[in-house]
PDB file of C-alpha atoms in Angstrom:
ATOM      1  CA  GLY A   1      21.783 -48.939   0.722  1.00  0.00           C
ATOM      2  CA  ILE A   2      20.137 -48.135   4.000  1.00  0.00           C
ATOM      3  CA  GLN A   3      18.806 -44.607   4.513  1.00  0.00           C
ATOM      4  CA  VAL A   4      19.074 -42.736   7.805  1.00  0.00           C
ATOM      5  CA  GLU A   5      16.984 -39.634   8.401  1.00  0.00           C
ATOM      6  CA  GLN A   6      17.294 -37.388  11.438  1.00  0.00           C
ATOM      7  CA  SER A   7      14.914 -34.726  12.637  1.00  0.00           C
ATOM      8  CA  PRO A   8      14.783 -31.895  13.289  1.00  0.00           C
ATOM      9  CA  PRO A   9      17.835 -30.668  11.362  1.00  0.00           C
ATOM     10  CA  ASP A  10      18.228 -27.714  13.706  1.00  0.00           C
ATOM     11  CA  LEU A  11      17.030 -27.096  17.245  1.00  0.00           C
ATOM     12  CA  ILE A  12      17.453 -24.058  19.488  1.00  0.00           C
ATOM     13  CA  LEU A  13      16.697 -24.330  23.199  1.00  0.00           C
ATOM     14  CA  GLN A  14      16.950 -22.270  26.333  1.00  0.00           C
ATOM     15  CA  GLU A  15      19.049 -23.747  29.080  1.00  0.00           C
ATOM     16  CA  GLY A  16      16.970 -26.073  31.238  1.00  0.00           C
ATOM     17  CA  ALA A  17      14.597 -27.159  28.474  1.00  0.00           C
ATOM     18  CA  ASN A  18      14.034 -30.754  27.389  1.00  0.00           C
ATOM     19  CA  SER A  19      14.271 -32.067  23.834  1.00  0.00           C
ATOM     20  CA  THR A  20      13.722 -35.169  21.724  1.00  0.00           C
ATOM     21  CA  LEU A  21      15.768 -36.005  18.640  1.00  0.00           C
ATOM     22  CA  ARG A  22      14.572 -38.626  16.193  1.00  0.00           C
ATOM     23  CA  CYS A  23      16.332 -41.073  13.881  1.00  0.00           C
ATOM     24  CA  ASN A  24      14.436 -43.096  11.267  1.00  0.00           C
ATOM     25  CA  PHE A  25      16.090 -45.853   9.259  1.00  0.00           C
ATOM     26  CA  SER A  26      14.877 -47.669   6.179  1.00  0.00           C
ATOM     27  CA  ASP A  27      15.817 -51.291   6.922  1.00  0.00           C
ATOM     28  CA  SER A  28      16.518 -53.626   9.809  1.00  0.00           C
ATOM     29  CA  VAL A  29      19.783 -53.005  11.652  1.00  0.00           C
ATOM     30  CA  ASN A  30      21.919 -54.866  14.161  1.00  0.00           C
ATOM     31  CA  ASN A  31      23.771 -51.833  15.452  1.00  0.00           C
ATOM     32  CA  LEU A  32      22.631 -48.286  16.204  1.00  0.00           C
ATOM     33  CA  GLN A  33      24.720 -45.632  17.882  1.00  0.00           C
ATOM     34  CA  TRP A  34      24.213 -42.027  18.879  1.00  0.00           C
ATOM     35  CA  PHE A  35      27.115 -39.578  18.778  1.00  0.00           C
ATOM     36  CA  HIS A  36      27.691 -36.000  19.871  1.00  0.00           C
ATOM     37  CA  GLN A  37      30.052 -33.789  17.892  1.00  0.00           C
ATOM     38  CA  ASN A  38      31.290 -30.818  19.900  1.00  0.00           C
ATOM     39  CA  PRO A  39      32.079 -27.425  18.331  1.00  0.00           C
ATOM     40  CA  TRP A  40      35.730 -28.485  17.906  1.00  0.00           C
ATOM     41  CA  GLY A  41      34.777 -31.474  15.801  1.00  0.00           C
ATOM     42  CA  GLN A  42      35.354 -34.291  18.266  1.00  0.00           C
ATOM     43  CA  LEU A  43      32.811 -37.102  17.945  1.00  0.00           C
ATOM     44  CA  ILE A  44      31.913 -38.912  21.148  1.00  0.00           C
ATOM     45  CA  ASN A  45      29.812 -42.039  21.367  1.00  0.00           C
ATOM     46  CA  LEU A  46      26.760 -41.508  23.589  1.00  0.00           C
ATOM     47  CA  PHE A  47      24.897 -44.803  23.269  1.00  0.00           C
ATOM     48  CA  TYR A  48      25.136 -48.170  21.621  1.00  0.00           C
ATOM     49  CA  ILE A  49      21.438 -49.034  21.392  1.00  0.00           C
ATOM     50  CA  PRO A  50      20.268 -51.460  18.681  1.00  0.00           C
ATOM     51  CA  SER A  51      17.092 -51.986  20.721  1.00  0.00           C
ATOM     52  CA  GLY A  52      15.555 -51.071  24.052  1.00  0.00           C
ATOM     53  CA  THR A  53      16.178 -48.123  26.339  1.00  0.00           C
ATOM     54  CA  LYS A  54      19.293 -46.799  28.032  1.00  0.00           C
ATOM     55  CA  GLN A  55      19.976 -43.859  30.274  1.00  0.00           C
ATOM     56  CA  ASN A  56      23.144 -41.976  31.121  1.00  0.00           C
ATOM     57  CA  GLY A  57      22.598 -38.996  33.393  1.00  0.00           C
ATOM     58  CA  ARG A  58      20.444 -36.400  31.649  1.00  0.00           C
ATOM     59  CA  LEU A  59      20.524 -38.325  28.386  1.00  0.00           C
ATOM     60  CA  SER A  60      18.477 -41.338  27.470  1.00  0.00           C
ATOM     61  CA  ALA A  61      17.772 -43.202  24.255  1.00  0.00           C
ATOM     62  CA  THR A  62      15.132 -45.602  23.016  1.00  0.00           C
ATOM     63  CA  THR A  63      15.229 -47.730  19.880  1.00  0.00           C
ATOM     64  CA  VAL A  64      12.138 -49.491  18.547  1.00  0.00           C
ATOM     65  CA  ALA A  65      13.775 -51.782  16.027  1.00  0.00           C
ATOM     66  CA  THR A  66      10.524 -53.252  14.707  1.00  0.00           C
ATOM     67  CA  GLU A  67       9.334 -49.763  13.755  1.00  0.00           C
ATOM     68  CA  ARG A  68      12.776 -48.612  12.576  1.00  0.00           C
ATOM     69  CA  TYR A  69      13.316 -45.544  14.691  1.00  0.00           C
ATOM     70  CA  SER A  70      15.328 -44.333  17.637  1.00  0.00           C
ATOM     71  CA  LEU A  71      14.867 -41.361  19.946  1.00  0.00           C
ATOM     72  CA  LEU A  72      17.432 -39.420  21.942  1.00  0.00           C
ATOM     73  CA  TYR A  73      16.118 -37.482  24.933  1.00  0.00           C
ATOM     74  CA  ILE A  74      18.012 -34.613  26.505  1.00  0.00           C
ATOM     75  CA  SER A  75      16.618 -33.307  29.778  1.00  0.00           C
ATOM     76  CA  SER A  76      17.499 -30.086  31.587  1.00  0.00           C
ATOM     77  CA  SER A  77      19.727 -29.029  28.702  1.00  0.00           C
ATOM     78  CA  GLN A  78      22.980 -27.170  29.337  1.00  0.00           C
ATOM     79  CA  THR A  79      25.059 -24.962  27.061  1.00  0.00           C
ATOM     80  CA  THR A  80      27.652 -27.732  26.900  1.00  0.00           C
ATOM     81  CA  ASP A  81      25.065 -29.929  25.179  1.00  0.00           C
ATOM     82  CA  SER A  82      25.384 -27.750  22.076  1.00  0.00           C
ATOM     83  CA  GLY A  83      26.759 -29.395  18.973  1.00  0.00           C
ATOM     84  CA  VAL A  84      25.601 -31.852  16.370  1.00  0.00           C
ATOM     85  CA  TYR A  85      23.974 -35.153  17.284  1.00  0.00           C
ATOM     86  CA  PHE A  86      24.358 -38.043  14.868  1.00  0.00           C
ATOM     87  CA  CYS A  87      22.598 -41.341  14.585  1.00  0.00           C
ATOM     88  CA  ALA A  88      24.486 -44.158  12.823  1.00  0.00           C
ATOM     89  CA  VAL A  89      23.340 -47.650  11.890  1.00  0.00           C
ATOM     90  CA  GLU A  90      24.894 -50.887  10.688  1.00  0.00           C
ATOM     91  CA  GLN A  91      23.177 -53.675   8.817  1.00  0.00           C
ATOM     92  CA  GLY A  92      24.064 -57.250   9.699  1.00  0.00           C
ATOM     93  CA  GLY A  93      27.576 -58.254   8.631  1.00  0.00           C
ATOM     94  CA  SER A  94      28.368 -55.022   6.801  1.00  0.00           C
ATOM     95  CA  GLU A  95      31.113 -53.905   9.250  1.00  0.00           C
ATOM     96  CA  LYS A  96      30.317 -50.251   8.529  1.00  0.00           C
ATOM     97  CA  LEU A  97      28.183 -47.566  10.115  1.00  0.00           C
ATOM     98  CA  VAL A  98      26.026 -45.290   7.963  1.00  0.00           C
ATOM     99  CA  PHE A  99      25.408 -41.860   9.433  1.00  0.00           C
ATOM    100  CA  GLY A 100      22.437 -39.548   9.260  1.00  0.00           C
ATOM    101  CA  LYS A 101      22.936 -35.857   8.506  1.00  0.00           C
ATOM    102  CA  GLY A 102      22.646 -34.924  12.156  1.00  0.00           C
ATOM    103  CA  THR A 103      20.652 -32.546  14.325  1.00  0.00           C
ATOM    104  CA  LYS A 104      22.392 -29.304  15.209  1.00  0.00           C
ATOM    105  CA  LEU A 105      21.490 -28.323  18.775  1.00  0.00           C
ATOM    106  CA  THR A 106      22.120 -24.865  20.165  1.00  0.00           C
ATOM    107  CA  VAL A 107      21.464 -24.313  23.871  1.00  0.00           C
ATOM    108  CA  ASN A 108      21.366 -20.655  24.873  1.00  0.00           C
ATOM    109  CA  PRO A 109      22.073 -19.468  28.426  1.00  0.00           C
TER     110      PRO A 109
ATOM    111  CA  SER B   1      43.226 -48.255  27.567  1.00  0.00           C
ATOM    112  CA  GLN B   2      42.798 -47.740  23.857  1.00  0.00           C
ATOM    113  CA  THR B   3      43.669 -44.481  22.142  1.00  0.00           C
ATOM    114  CA  ILE B   4      43.482 -43.245  18.574  1.00  0.00           C
ATOM    115  CA  HIS B   5      45.744 -40.590  17.104  1.00  0.00           C
ATOM    116  CA  GLN B   6      45.407 -38.639  13.885  1.00  0.00           C
ATOM    117  CA  TRP B   7      47.859 -36.241  12.303  1.00  0.00           C
ATOM    118  CA  PRO B   8      48.285 -33.663  11.118  1.00  0.00           C
ATOM    119  CA  ALA B   9      45.400 -31.875  12.825  1.00  0.00           C
ATOM    120  CA  THR B  10      45.301 -29.106  10.239  1.00  0.00           C
ATOM    121  CA  LEU B  11      46.631 -28.997   6.703  1.00  0.00           C
ATOM    122  CA  VAL B  12      46.531 -26.399   3.912  1.00  0.00           C
ATOM    123  CA  GLN B  13      47.625 -27.737   0.554  1.00  0.00           C
ATOM    124  CA  PRO B  14      47.646 -26.386  -3.036  1.00  0.00           C
ATOM    125  CA  VAL B  15      45.642 -28.073  -5.762  1.00  0.00           C
ATOM    126  CA  GLY B  16      47.669 -30.830  -7.393  1.00  0.00           C
ATOM    127  CA  SER B  17      49.863 -31.550  -4.377  1.00  0.00           C
ATOM    128  CA  PRO B  18      50.020 -34.968  -2.683  1.00  0.00           C
ATOM    129  CA  LEU B  19      48.366 -35.856   0.615  1.00  0.00           C
ATOM    130  CA  SER B  20      49.087 -38.223   3.450  1.00  0.00           C
ATOM    131  CA  LEU B  21      46.965 -38.400   6.596  1.00  0.00           C
ATOM    132  CA  GLU B  22      47.912 -40.910   9.231  1.00  0.00           C
ATOM    133  CA  CYS B  23      45.895 -42.678  11.892  1.00  0.00           C
ATOM    134  CA  THR B  24      47.231 -44.945  14.612  1.00  0.00           C
ATOM    135  CA  VAL B  25      45.395 -46.962  17.253  1.00  0.00           C
ATOM    136  CA  GLU B  26      47.050 -48.072  20.480  1.00  0.00           C
ATOM    137  CA  GLY B  27      46.033 -50.579  23.113  1.00  0.00           C
ATOM    138  CA  THR B  28      44.158 -53.060  20.945  1.00  0.00           C
ATOM    139  CA  SER B  29      44.779 -55.670  18.265  1.00  0.00           C
ATOM    140  CA  ASN B  30      43.177 -56.359  14.896  1.00  0.00           C
ATOM    141  CA  PRO B  31      40.779 -53.416  14.945  1.00  0.00           C
ATOM    142  CA  ASN B  32      38.468 -52.479  12.114  1.00  0.00           C
ATOM    143  CA  LEU B  33      39.638 -49.094  10.824  1.00  0.00           C
ATOM    144  CA  TYR B  34      37.633 -46.433   8.997  1.00  0.00           C
ATOM    145  CA  TRP B  35      38.134 -43.132   7.186  1.00  0.00           C
ATOM    146  CA  TYR B  36      35.170 -40.765   7.083  1.00  0.00           C
ATOM    147  CA  ARG B  37      34.949 -37.317   5.496  1.00  0.00           C
ATOM    148  CA  GLN B  38      32.748 -34.540   6.767  1.00  0.00           C
ATOM    149  CA  ALA B  39      32.224 -31.774   4.233  1.00  0.00           C
ATOM    150  CA  ALA B  40      30.370 -28.533   4.932  1.00  0.00           C
ATOM    151  CA  GLY B  41      26.770 -29.434   5.704  1.00  0.00           C
ATOM    152  CA  ARG B  42      27.578 -31.881   8.490  1.00  0.00           C
ATOM    153  CA  GLY B  43      27.052 -35.367   7.023  1.00  0.00           C
ATOM    154  CA  LEU B  44      29.723 -38.038   7.511  1.00  0.00           C
ATOM    155  CA  GLN B  45      30.585 -40.014   4.422  1.00  0.00           C
ATOM    156  CA  LEU B  46      32.405 -43.333   4.739  1.00  0.00           C
ATOM    157  CA  LEU B  47      35.397 -43.356   2.389  1.00  0.00           C
ATOM    158  CA  PHE B  48      37.322 -46.530   3.251  1.00  0.00           C
ATOM    159  CA  TYR B  49      37.313 -49.292   5.806  1.00  0.00           C
ATOM    160  CA  SER B  50      39.700 -52.099   6.617  1.00  0.00           C
ATOM    161  CA  VAL B  51      39.169 -55.328   8.542  1.00  0.00           C
ATOM    162  CA  GLY B  52      42.835 -56.372   8.434  1.00  0.00           C
ATOM    163  CA  ILE B  53      46.345 -55.608   7.170  1.00  0.00           C
ATOM    164  CA  GLY B  54      46.306 -54.948   3.442  1.00  0.00           C
ATOM    165  CA  GLN B  55      42.509 -55.293   3.248  1.00  0.00           C
ATOM    166  CA  ILE B  56      40.884 -52.082   2.038  1.00  0.00           C
ATOM    167  CA  SER B  57      37.284 -51.548   0.965  1.00  0.00           C
ATOM    168  CA  SER B  58      36.424 -48.383  -0.906  1.00  0.00           C
ATOM    169  CA  GLU B  59      32.952 -46.956  -0.546  1.00  0.00           C
ATOM    170  CA  VAL B  60      32.981 -44.241  -3.192  1.00  0.00           C
ATOM    171  CA  PRO B  61      35.053 -43.680  -6.331  1.00  0.00           C
ATOM    172  CA  GLN B  62      37.290 -40.696  -5.764  1.00  0.00           C
ATOM    173  CA  ASN B  63      40.669 -39.101  -5.874  1.00  0.00           C
ATOM    174  CA  LEU B  64      41.789 -40.724  -2.636  1.00  0.00           C
ATOM    175  CA  SER B  65      43.284 -44.061  -1.615  1.00  0.00           C
ATOM    176  CA  ALA B  66      43.899 -45.823   1.673  1.00  0.00           C
ATOM    177  CA  SER B  67      46.478 -48.265   2.930  1.00  0.00           C
ATOM    178  CA  ARG B  68      46.970 -50.349   6.060  1.00  0.00           C
ATOM    179  CA  PRO B  69      50.651 -51.245   6.255  1.00  0.00           C
ATOM    180  CA  GLN B  70      50.462 -52.365   9.897  1.00  0.00           C
ATOM    181  CA  ASP B  71      47.719 -53.758  12.107  1.00  0.00           C
ATOM    182  CA  ARG B  72      47.028 -50.477  13.883  1.00  0.00           C
ATOM    183  CA  GLN B  73      47.981 -47.955  11.189  1.00  0.00           C
ATOM    184  CA  PHE B  74      45.666 -46.546   8.560  1.00  0.00           C
ATOM    185  CA  ILE B  75      46.803 -44.005   5.966  1.00  0.00           C
ATOM    186  CA  LEU B  76      44.737 -41.830   3.649  1.00  0.00           C
ATOM    187  CA  SER B  77      46.530 -40.590   0.541  1.00  0.00           C
ATOM    188  CA  SER B  78      46.164 -38.694  -2.673  1.00  0.00           C
ATOM    189  CA  LYS B  79      48.615 -38.190  -5.522  1.00  0.00           C
ATOM    190  CA  LYS B  80      47.014 -34.931  -6.679  1.00  0.00           C
ATOM    191  CA  LEU B  81      44.557 -33.013  -4.523  1.00  0.00           C
ATOM    192  CA  LEU B  82      41.428 -31.390  -5.927  1.00  0.00           C
ATOM    193  CA  LEU B  83      39.524 -28.446  -4.492  1.00  0.00           C
ATOM    194  CA  SER B  84      36.680 -30.822  -3.719  1.00  0.00           C
ATOM    195  CA  ASP B  85      38.954 -32.836  -1.397  1.00  0.00           C
ATOM    196  CA  SER B  86      38.701 -30.104   1.238  1.00  0.00           C
ATOM    197  CA  GLY B  87      36.974 -31.238   4.393  1.00  0.00           C
ATOM    198  CA  PHE B  88      37.287 -32.730   7.842  1.00  0.00           C
ATOM    199  CA  TYR B  89      38.713 -36.242   7.789  1.00  0.00           C
ATOM    200  CA  LEU B  90      37.977 -38.552  10.666  1.00  0.00           C
ATOM    201  CA  CYS B  91      39.580 -41.880  11.432  1.00  0.00           C
ATOM    202  CA  ALA B  92      37.722 -44.371  13.603  1.00  0.00           C
ATOM    203  CA  TRP B  93      38.082 -47.894  14.959  1.00  0.00           C
ATOM    204  CA  ASN B  94      36.054 -50.673  16.497  1.00  0.00           C
ATOM    205  CA  LEU B  95      36.380 -54.378  17.193  1.00  0.00           C
ATOM    206  CA  ALA B  96      34.526 -56.745  14.909  1.00  0.00           C
ATOM    207  CA  GLY B  97      32.408 -59.503  16.316  1.00  0.00           C
ATOM    208  CA  HIS B  98      31.969 -57.998  19.735  1.00  0.00           C
ATOM    209  CA  GLY B  99      28.595 -57.501  21.324  1.00  0.00           C
ATOM    210  CA  ALA B 100      28.899 -53.755  21.700  1.00  0.00           C
ATOM    211  CA  ASN B 101      30.551 -52.711  18.474  1.00  0.00           C
ATOM    212  CA  VAL B 102      31.102 -49.107  19.532  1.00  0.00           C
ATOM    213  CA  LEU B 103      32.869 -46.835  17.052  1.00  0.00           C
ATOM    214  CA  THR B 104      35.582 -44.562  18.491  1.00  0.00           C
ATOM    215  CA  PHE B 105      36.812 -41.542  16.553  1.00  0.00           C
ATOM    216  CA  GLY B 106      40.078 -39.664  16.419  1.00  0.00           C
ATOM    217  CA  ALA B 107      40.199 -35.880  16.766  1.00  0.00           C
ATOM    218  CA  GLY B 108      40.154 -35.354  12.997  1.00  0.00           C
ATOM    219  CA  SER B 109      42.319 -33.715  10.344  1.00  0.00           C
ATOM    220  CA  ARG B 110      41.059 -30.530   8.741  1.00  0.00           C
ATOM    221  CA  LEU B 111      42.192 -30.237   5.125  1.00  0.00           C
ATOM    222  CA  THR B 112      41.898 -27.065   3.046  1.00  0.00           C
ATOM    223  CA  VAL B 113      42.848 -27.284  -0.605  1.00  0.00           C
ATOM    224  CA  LEU B 114      43.541 -23.906  -2.248  1.00  0.00           C
TER     225      LEU B 114
END
């Protein structure tokens, strides 16, 4: 099956810093999503981005489907950005998302 | 608007006891439904998914089973729990065939098997 690799596995930032999280995948996909899991376990969808670039406030994401990677940018980080960020992909017709192992982000005040 | 509910939120069960976790979606019809497990170490593993009533696909052989008795109800069960069944169980839904097939998760059920 498709492999999803996220890097770095852990990231510690000071409040106000910027960061880039990466997601590599091993085969072509028709669906890619980024999620944030807060410290209480709730998973929230950040972006649906099978290709191209999207922005939502301080967060933006870019997927280069032909090169099989996606990037999540966090600017001016805040302590509330802490948690685990997951990338998940779906291959055509499979009806299921495969998750990477996540990047654990800690933002210190 | 659509909502997804999971219960119970927390469960402590002895080894060998049965399990039933329930997930219900409101405000939509014919959703795809999913059960994921998140063990220590963060990764989410897909356990089961369903594209319709009575249609269950299992992703990994295990001690668990799933059922979909109604369109918007998805149940995760076990007849006899193992220690290795401990973890955080997440139910999710999306709509098949739509342009933005966004996956929405419930709040999760944390299971500890002792």
